[in-house]
């Protein structure tokens, strides 16, 4: 099946070019360029009406939930949120119920997901100290490992268990994604915010990052530091760049929001790691532009509304649907370049997690594309969210740039900001040969 997208604008070699086309052949990009009267045969066509087409975002930090947490989110509602947010691939975290921590559970999760997903999904697993189990996790399709450092801290903070884990995955050529923070309770966060002093939390984030990177240097483990929320952490990461294969991410909320919002709206802005000061957010933005942070993620972490209203509210909120509009609004404001968005939200995540033929508009690459309407301005409202979690700390913010159409593996799954995919259009992402289903990359 050949699909022609015509009358579009493309960002090529640093410039936006008018009157372009993209020709898709099944799930791949066959050709693209300036229309110039070129005649091609096709089975279906879409008129982009002069709108810009970008590579879909690859969001490397997402909690899709489902299984026993499907009351918070399921594969369909989570990946539909991605589609409307211009996100065409996501990497799922393992803190599920049951947790994704052994090969059988991973297999169950993949089997459950494959017919429901509207975007491509890669799965991470909690690593084992057993080399054989880790090998099997990869064989079953794990794309990376993810560990929450606070789960391994004993009284002496000796991280002995994590040391063993790092050794057990060192040669596997897979990233170990690390959450390098302690869990701060909402009450504690409120107290710190009142004093306008998050130094304690930043000190811990920087300290734990230093500790894990020194272990990684010993074992040769490849590390990805999740949701960096303090500049000091980046300084540490930078110091280890020559010793460790280390990359880092920042969330859209740590770039744009700050703890004033926690004072204003309370638990709905509670997240782990907690929001920091306006000055810190600005500094993170600057460090992102300067290349000290590799990628931008959503950390989409939906919870039921009642769980957000407890005295000890769950941390996190649903961000996927706002990803592209938030980033394009920052471009409009002059805080980011369009090339930064493409680099940090599409190309680089594909490189870091070895997602072959994704993350760019190139011939032979998967047709994961987003048509954006850069003129469409809208005010964020909770009831527009397709996630099961109908609240957002971005409520009331005016954004510009709406993903009008989203193509996943060459299939249009969002037409005019309406989900038309039925589920199953997304593939299970693996960075090795996949063993799953007709829709795995290996058989595509
Ligand atoms: O805010 C967060 N929510 N941070 C985490 O590390 C976990 C996540 C979740 O799963 O809810
Ligand atoms: Zn997370």
Coordinates of C-alpha atoms and ligand atoms in Angstrom, one line a residue:
X1 CA 0.0 0.0 0.0
X2 CA 1.4 3.4 -1.0
X3 CA 0.3 6.5 0.7
X4 CA 1.0 10.0 -0.5
X5 CA 1.2 13.0 1.8
X6 CA 1.2 16.1 -0.3
X7 CA 1.2 19.9 0.0
X8 CA 3.2 19.7 3.2
X9 CA 6.2 21.6 4.6
X10 CA 9.3 19.7 5.7
X11 CA 12.3 20.7 7.8
X12 CA 15.2 19.7 5.7
X13 CA 18.9 20.6 6.4
X14 CA 18.0 23.3 8.9
X15 CA 15.3 25.0 6.7
X16 CA 11.6 24.7 6.4
X17 CA 10.8 23.9 2.8
X18 CA 7.4 24.5 1.2
X19 CA 5.4 22.4 -1.3
X20 CA 6.8 19.0 -0.3
X21 CA 5.5 15.5 -0.4
X22 CA 6.2 12.3 1.5
X23 CA 5.5 8.9 -0.2
X24 CA 5.0 6.0 2.2
X25 CA 5.3 2.4 1.1
X26 CA 3.5 0.3 3.7
X27 CA 5.2 1.2 7.0
X28 CA 8.2 2.9 5.5
X29 CA 9.1 6.3 4.0
X30 CA 9.8 5.6 0.4
X31 CA 10.6 9.1 -0.7
X32 CA 10.2 12.7 0.1
X33 CA 11.1 16.1 -1.3
X34 CA 9.8 19.1 -3.2
X35 CA 6.7 18.3 -5.3
X36 CA 7.9 20.1 -8.4
X37 CA 5.3 18.3 -10.6
X38 CA 6.7 14.9 -9.7
X39 CA 4.2 12.2 -10.5
X40 CA 3.9 9.2 -8.2
X41 CA 1.4 6.4 -8.0
X42 CA -0.4 5.8 -4.7
X43 CA -3.3 4.0 -3.2
X44 CA -4.3 6.7 -0.7
X45 CA -3.5 10.4 -0.3
X46 CA -3.6 13.1 2.4
X47 CA -3.6 16.8 1.7
X48 CA -1.5 18.4 4.5
X49 CA -2.7 21.9 3.4
X50 CA 0.7 23.5 3.8
X51 CA 1.2 22.2 7.3
X52 CA 4.5 21.1 8.7
X53 CA 5.3 17.4 9.0
X54 CA 7.8 16.4 11.7
X55 CA 9.2 13.0 12.8
X56 CA 7.0 11.7 15.7
X57 CA 8.3 12.2 19.2
X58 CA 10.0 9.2 20.8
X59 CA 9.2 9.5 24.5
X60 CA 11.7 7.4 26.5
X61 CA 10.0 7.7 29.9
X62 CA 6.3 6.7 30.1
X63 CA 4.2 4.7 32.6
X64 CA 1.5 3.0 30.6
X65 CA 0.1 1.0 33.6
X66 CA -2.6 -1.4 32.4
X67 CA -3.0 -4.9 34.0
X68 CA -3.9 -4.4 37.7
X69 CA -3.4 -0.6 37.4
X70 CA -5.7 -0.2 34.4
X71 CA -8.0 1.9 36.5
X72 CA -5.2 4.6 36.2
X73 CA -4.4 4.0 32.5
X74 CA -4.4 1.2 30.0
X75 CA -2.4 0.5 26.8
X76 CA -5.2 2.0 24.7
X77 CA -5.8 5.2 26.6
X78 CA -2.1 5.7 27.2
X79 CA -1.1 5.3 23.6
X80 CA -4.1 7.3 22.4
X81 CA -2.8 10.1 24.6
X82 CA 0.6 9.7 22.9
X83 CA -1.0 9.9 19.4
X84 CA -2.7 13.2 20.2
X85 CA 0.5 14.5 21.6
X86 CA 2.5 13.8 18.5
X87 CA 4.3 10.9 20.1
X88 CA 4.7 7.8 18.0
X89 CA 7.0 5.6 20.2
X90 CA 7.2 5.3 23.9
X91 CA 9.3 3.4 26.4
X92 CA 7.3 1.9 29.2
X93 CA 8.6 1.8 32.8
X94 CA 8.5 -1.4 34.9
X95 CA 6.8 -0.3 38.2
X96 CA 3.6 -2.0 37.3
X97 CA 1.3 -4.4 39.0
X98 CA 2.6 -7.0 38.6
X99 CA 6.0 -5.4 38.2
X100 CA 7.8 -6.1 35.0
X101 CA 10.7 -8.0 36.7
X102 CA 10.9 -11.5 35.2
X103 CA 10.7 -12.9 31.7
X104 CA 7.2 -14.5 32.1
X105 CA 5.7 -11.2 33.3
X106 CA 7.4 -9.3 30.5
X107 CA 5.9 -11.8 28.0
X108 CA 2.4 -11.4 29.5
X109 CA 2.7 -7.6 29.3
X110 CA 3.9 -7.7 25.7
X111 CA 1.1 -10.1 24.7
X112 CA -1.5 -7.9 26.4
X113 CA -0.2 -4.8 24.7
X114 CA 0.4 -5.8 21.2
X115 CA -3.2 -5.6 19.9
X116 CA -4.1 -2.5 21.9
X117 CA -1.2 -0.1 21.2
X118 CA -1.7 2.8 18.8
X119 CA 2.0 3.8 19.0
X120 CA 5.2 1.8 19.2
X121 CA 6.1 0.6 22.6
X122 CA 9.4 -0.6 24.1
X123 CA 9.4 -2.3 27.5
X124 CA 11.9 -1.8 30.3
X125 CA 12.3 -4.3 33.1
X126 CA 13.6 -4.2 36.6
X127 CA 17.0 -5.8 36.4
X128 CA 18.0 -8.9 38.4
X129 CA 21.3 -9.7 40.0
X130 CA 21.2 -12.9 38.0
X131 CA 22.9 -12.6 34.7
X132 CA 20.9 -15.4 33.1
X133 CA 17.6 -13.8 34.0
X134 CA 18.7 -10.5 32.5
X135 CA 19.8 -12.3 29.3
X136 CA 16.4 -13.9 29.1
X137 CA 14.6 -10.5 29.7
X138 CA 16.4 -9.1 26.7
X139 CA 15.6 -12.2 24.7
X140 CA 12.0 -11.7 25.5
X141 CA 12.2 -8.2 24.2
X142 CA 13.3 -5.8 27.0
X143 CA 14.6 -2.7 25.4
X144 CA 16.5 -1.4 28.5
X145 CA 16.5 -1.9 32.3
X146 CA 15.1 0.5 34.8
X147 CA 15.9 0.7 38.5
X148 CA 14.7 3.0 41.3
X149 CA 17.8 3.7 43.3
X150 CA 15.9 4.3 46.6
X151 CA 14.9 0.6 46.5
X152 CA 18.5 -0.4 46.9
X153 CA 19.6 2.0 49.6
X154 CA 20.4 0.3 52.9
X155 CA 21.3 2.0 56.2
X156 CA 24.8 2.7 55.1
X157 CA 23.9 3.7 51.6
X158 CA 26.3 1.2 50.3
X159 CA 24.3 0.3 47.2
X160 CA 25.7 -3.3 47.3
X161 CA 22.8 -4.8 45.5
X162 CA 23.0 -2.2 42.7
X163 CA 26.7 -3.0 42.4
X164 CA 25.8 -6.6 41.7
X165 CA 23.1 -5.6 39.3
X166 CA 25.5 -3.4 37.4
X167 CA 27.9 -6.2 37.1
X168 CA 25.2 -8.6 35.9
X169 CA 24.1 -6.4 33.0
X170 CA 27.4 -4.8 32.1
X171 CA 28.1 -6.6 28.9
X172 CA 24.6 -6.6 27.7
X173 CA 24.8 -3.5 25.6
X174 CA 21.6 -2.2 27.1
X175 CA 21.0 1.0 29.1
X176 CA 20.3 0.9 32.8
X177 CA 17.8 3.7 33.3
X178 CA 18.2 5.1 36.8
X179 CA 15.8 7.1 39.1
X180 CA 18.4 8.8 41.3
X181 CA 16.3 10.3 43.9
X182 CA 14.9 9.4 47.3
X183 CA 11.1 9.4 47.7
X184 CA 10.2 12.7 49.4
X185 CA 6.7 12.7 50.9
X186 CA 4.2 15.4 49.9
X187 CA 4.4 16.9 53.4
X188 CA 8.2 17.1 53.2
X189 CA 7.9 18.7 49.8
X190 CA 5.4 21.3 51.0
X191 CA 7.8 22.2 53.9
X192 CA 10.7 22.6 51.6
X193 CA 8.7 24.7 49.2
X194 CA 7.5 27.0 52.0
X195 CA 11.1 27.6 52.8
X196 CA 11.9 28.1 49.1
X197 CA 14.8 25.7 49.5
X198 CA 15.2 22.5 47.6
X199 CA 18.9 22.3 48.2
X200 CA 18.5 19.1 50.2
X201 CA 16.8 17.3 47.4
X202 CA 19.3 18.5 44.8
X203 CA 22.2 17.4 47.0
X204 CA 20.7 13.9 47.2
X205 CA 20.1 13.7 43.5
X206 CA 23.6 14.8 42.7
X207 CA 25.1 12.5 45.4
X208 CA 23.2 9.4 44.2
X209 CA 24.1 10.2 40.6
X210 CA 27.7 10.3 41.6
X211 CA 27.5 7.0 43.5
X212 CA 25.8 5.1 40.6
X213 CA 28.2 6.5 38.0
X214 CA 31.2 5.5 40.0
X215 CA 29.8 1.9 40.1
X216 CA 29.1 2.1 36.4
X217 CA 32.6 3.1 35.7
X218 CA 33.8 0.0 37.6
X219 CA 31.6 -2.4 35.6
X220 CA 31.3 -0.6 32.3
X221 CA 27.5 -0.4 32.6
X222 CA 25.7 1.9 30.2
X223 CA 23.6 4.4 32.2
X224 CA 20.7 6.7 31.4
X225 CA 19.9 9.1 34.2
X226 CA 16.1 9.8 34.4
X227 CA 14.4 13.1 35.0
X228 CA 17.3 15.2 36.0
X229 CA 15.8 18.0 38.1
X230 CA 18.9 19.9 39.4
X231 CA 21.8 21.5 37.5
X232 CA 24.3 19.9 40.0
X233 CA 23.3 16.5 38.7
X234 CA 24.3 17.5 35.2
X235 CA 27.7 18.7 36.4
X236 CA 28.3 15.2 37.9
X237 CA 27.1 13.5 34.7
X238 CA 29.5 15.7 32.7
X239 CA 32.4 14.8 34.9
X240 CA 31.8 11.1 34.2
X241 CA 31.3 11.4 30.4
X242 CA 34.8 10.1 29.7
X243 CA 34.4 7.1 32.1
X244 CA 30.9 6.0 31.5
X245 CA 28.5 5.7 28.6
X246 CA 26.0 8.0 30.3
X247 CA 23.0 9.9 28.9
X248 CA 20.4 12.0 30.6
X249 CA 16.8 13.2 30.2
X250 CA 14.7 16.1 31.5
X251 CA 10.9 16.2 31.7
X252 CA 8.7 18.9 30.2
X253 CA 7.4 19.8 33.7
X254 CA 10.9 20.3 35.1
X255 CA 11.7 22.6 32.2
X256 CA 8.5 24.6 32.3
X257 CA 6.8 24.4 35.7
X258 CA 8.2 25.3 39.2
X259 CA 7.2 24.9 42.8
X260 CA 5.1 28.0 42.9
X261 CA 2.5 25.7 41.2
X262 CA 2.6 23.3 44.2
X263 CA 1.7 26.2 46.4
X264 CA -1.2 27.2 44.0
X265 CA -2.7 23.8 43.1
X266 CA -1.3 21.5 45.7
X267 CA -1.2 17.7 45.2
X268 CA -2.1 17.9 41.4
X269 CA 1.4 19.3 40.9
X270 CA 3.1 16.7 43.1
X271 CA 5.6 14.6 41.2
X272 CA 8.8 12.7 41.9
X273 CA 11.3 14.3 41.6
X274 CA 9.5 17.3 42.9
X275 CA 9.3 20.6 41.0
X276 CA 12.1 23.0 41.8
X277 CA 12.4 26.8 41.6
X278 CA 11.8 29.0 38.6
X279 CA 15.5 29.8 38.5
X280 CA 16.3 26.0 38.4
X281 CA 13.9 25.4 35.6
X282 CA 15.4 28.2 33.6
X283 CA 18.9 26.9 34.2
X284 CA 17.8 23.4 33.1
X285 CA 16.4 24.9 29.9
X286 CA 19.7 26.7 29.3
X287 CA 21.7 23.5 29.9
X288 CA 19.4 21.6 27.6
X289 CA 20.1 24.2 24.8
X290 CA 23.8 23.9 25.5
X291 CA 23.7 20.2 25.0
X292 CA 24.2 19.0 28.6
X293 CA 20.9 17.1 28.5
X294 CA 20.4 14.4 25.8
X295 CA 16.6 14.1 25.6
X296 CA 13.2 15.4 26.6
X297 CA 10.6 13.1 28.0
X298 CA 7.1 13.3 29.4
X299 CA 7.3 10.9 32.5
X300 CA 3.6 10.4 31.8
X301 CA 2.5 9.0 35.2
X302 CA -1.3 8.9 35.5
X303 CA -3.1 8.2 38.7
X304 CA -6.8 8.1 39.6
X305 CA -8.0 11.6 40.7
X306 CA -8.9 10.3 44.2
X307 CA -5.3 9.0 44.6
X308 CA -4.1 12.6 43.9
X309 CA -6.3 14.0 46.6
X310 CA -5.1 11.9 49.5
X311 CA -3.1 13.4 52.4
X312 CA -0.1 11.6 50.9
X313 CA -0.9 12.0 47.2
X314 CA 0.6 9.8 44.5
X315 CA 3.3 11.6 42.5
X316 CA 3.0 12.2 38.8
X317 CA 0.5 13.3 36.1
X318 CA -0.4 12.5 32.5
X319 CA 1.7 14.5 30.1
X320 CA 1.7 12.5 26.8
X321 CA -1.1 14.4 25.1
X322 CA 0.7 17.8 25.6
X323 CA 4.2 16.8 24.5
X324 CA 4.3 18.3 21.0
X325 CA 2.2 21.4 21.7
X326 CA 4.3 22.2 24.8
X327 CA 7.6 21.9 22.8
X328 CA 6.3 23.8 19.8
X329 CA 5.0 26.5 22.1
X330 CA 8.6 26.8 23.5
X331 CA 9.8 27.1 19.9
X332 CA 7.3 29.9 19.2
X333 CA 8.5 31.7 22.4
X334 CA 12.1 31.5 21.2
X335 CA 13.2 29.2 24.1
X336 CA 14.0 26.3 21.8
X337 CA 14.8 25.8 18.2
X338 CA 12.8 23.5 16.0
X339 CA 16.0 21.6 15.4
X340 CA 16.4 21.1 19.2
X341 CA 12.9 19.6 19.4
X342 CA 13.7 17.1 16.5
X343 CA 17.1 16.3 17.9
X344 CA 16.1 15.9 21.6
X345 CA 12.7 14.4 21.3
X346 CA 13.0 12.2 18.2
X347 CA 16.5 11.6 16.8
X348 CA 18.5 11.2 20.0
X349 CA 16.1 8.9 21.9
X350 CA 16.2 6.6 18.8
X351 CA 20.0 6.6 19.0
X352 CA 20.3 6.1 22.7
X353 CA 17.9 3.2 22.8
X354 CA 19.0 1.8 19.4
X355 CA 15.6 2.1 17.7
X356 CA 16.7 1.4 14.2
X357 CA 15.1 3.4 11.4
X358 CA 13.2 5.7 13.7
X359 CA 13.4 9.2 14.9
X360 CA 13.9 11.0 11.6
X361 CA 12.4 11.6 8.2
X362 CA 14.7 9.5 6.0
X363 CA 14.2 7.2 3.1
X364 CA 13.8 3.6 4.4
X365 CA 12.8 4.8 7.9
X366 CA 9.5 3.9 9.5
X367 CA 6.8 6.4 8.7
X368 CA 6.2 7.7 12.2
X369 CA 5.1 11.2 11.4
X370 CA 3.1 14.1 12.8
X371 CA 1.4 16.9 10.8
X372 CA 1.2 19.9 13.0
X373 CA -1.0 23.0 12.8
X374 CA 1.3 25.7 13.9
X375 CA -1.6 28.2 13.9
X376 CA -3.9 26.3 16.2
X377 CA -3.9 27.9 19.6
X378 CA -5.7 26.3 22.5
X379 CA -6.1 26.5 26.2
X380 CA -5.3 23.3 28.1
X381 CA -8.3 21.9 29.8
X382 CA -8.4 18.7 31.8
X383 CA -11.6 17.5 30.1
X384 CA -9.8 17.4 26.7
X385 CA -7.4 14.7 28.0
X386 CA -8.0 11.3 26.5
X387 CA -6.0 9.7 29.4
X388 CA -8.0 8.1 32.2
X389 CA -6.4 10.7 34.4
X390 CA -8.3 13.9 33.8
X391 CA -6.1 16.5 35.4
X392 CA -3.0 18.3 34.4
X393 CA -0.6 20.8 36.0
X394 CA -0.6 22.6 32.7
X395 CA -4.3 23.5 33.0
X396 CA -5.1 26.9 31.7
X397 CA -1.8 27.3 29.8
X398 CA -2.2 28.6 26.2
X399 CA -0.4 26.3 23.7
X400 CA 0.2 26.7 20.0
X401 CA 0.7 23.8 17.6
X402 CA -1.7 21.0 17.4
X403 CA -0.9 17.5 16.1
X404 CA -3.6 17.4 13.4
X405 CA -2.6 14.0 12.0
X406 CA -0.4 11.3 13.4
X407 CA 1.0 8.4 11.3
X408 CA 2.4 5.3 13.0
X409 CA 4.2 2.8 10.9
X410 CA 2.6 4.4 7.9
X411 CA -1.0 4.2 9.3
X412 CA -2.9 7.4 10.0
X413 CA -4.1 6.9 13.6
X414 CA -5.2 10.5 14.3
X415 CA -7.1 12.5 11.7
X416 CA -8.1 16.1 12.6
X417 CA -7.2 15.5 16.3
X418 CA -9.5 12.5 16.4
X419 CA -8.3 9.0 17.2
X420 CA -9.1 6.8 14.2
X421 CA -6.7 3.9 15.0
X422 CA -8.2 0.9 16.6
X423 CA -5.2 -0.4 18.4
X424 CA -2.5 -2.7 17.1
X425 CA -1.0 -0.2 14.7
X426 CA 2.0 0.3 17.0
X427 CA 4.8 -2.3 17.1
X428 CA 6.6 -3.8 20.0
X429 CA 10.0 -2.1 19.9
X430 CA 13.1 -4.1 20.4
X431 CA 16.7 -3.1 19.8
X432 CA 17.5 -6.8 19.0
X433 CA 15.6 -9.3 16.8
X434 CA 12.1 -9.5 18.2
X435 CA 10.3 -12.7 18.8
X436 CA 6.8 -11.4 19.2
X437 CA 3.7 -11.3 17.0
X438 CA 3.1 -10.5 13.4
X439 CA 3.5 -6.8 14.1
X440 CA 7.1 -6.9 15.5
X441 CA 9.8 -5.0 13.7
X442 CA 11.6 -8.2 12.8
X443 CA 8.8 -9.3 10.6
X444 CA 7.8 -5.8 9.3
Ligands
LIG1 O1 6.2 11.2 39.8 C1 6.5 10.0 39.6 N1 5.5 9.1 39.3 N2 7.8 9.6 39.7 C2 8.1 8.3 39.6 O2 9.3 8.0 39.7 C3 7.1 7.3 39.5 C4 5.9 7.8 38.8 C5 4.7 6.8 38.9 O3 4.9 5.7 38.5 O4 3.7 7.2 39.3
LIG2 ZN1 8.7 7.8 35.8

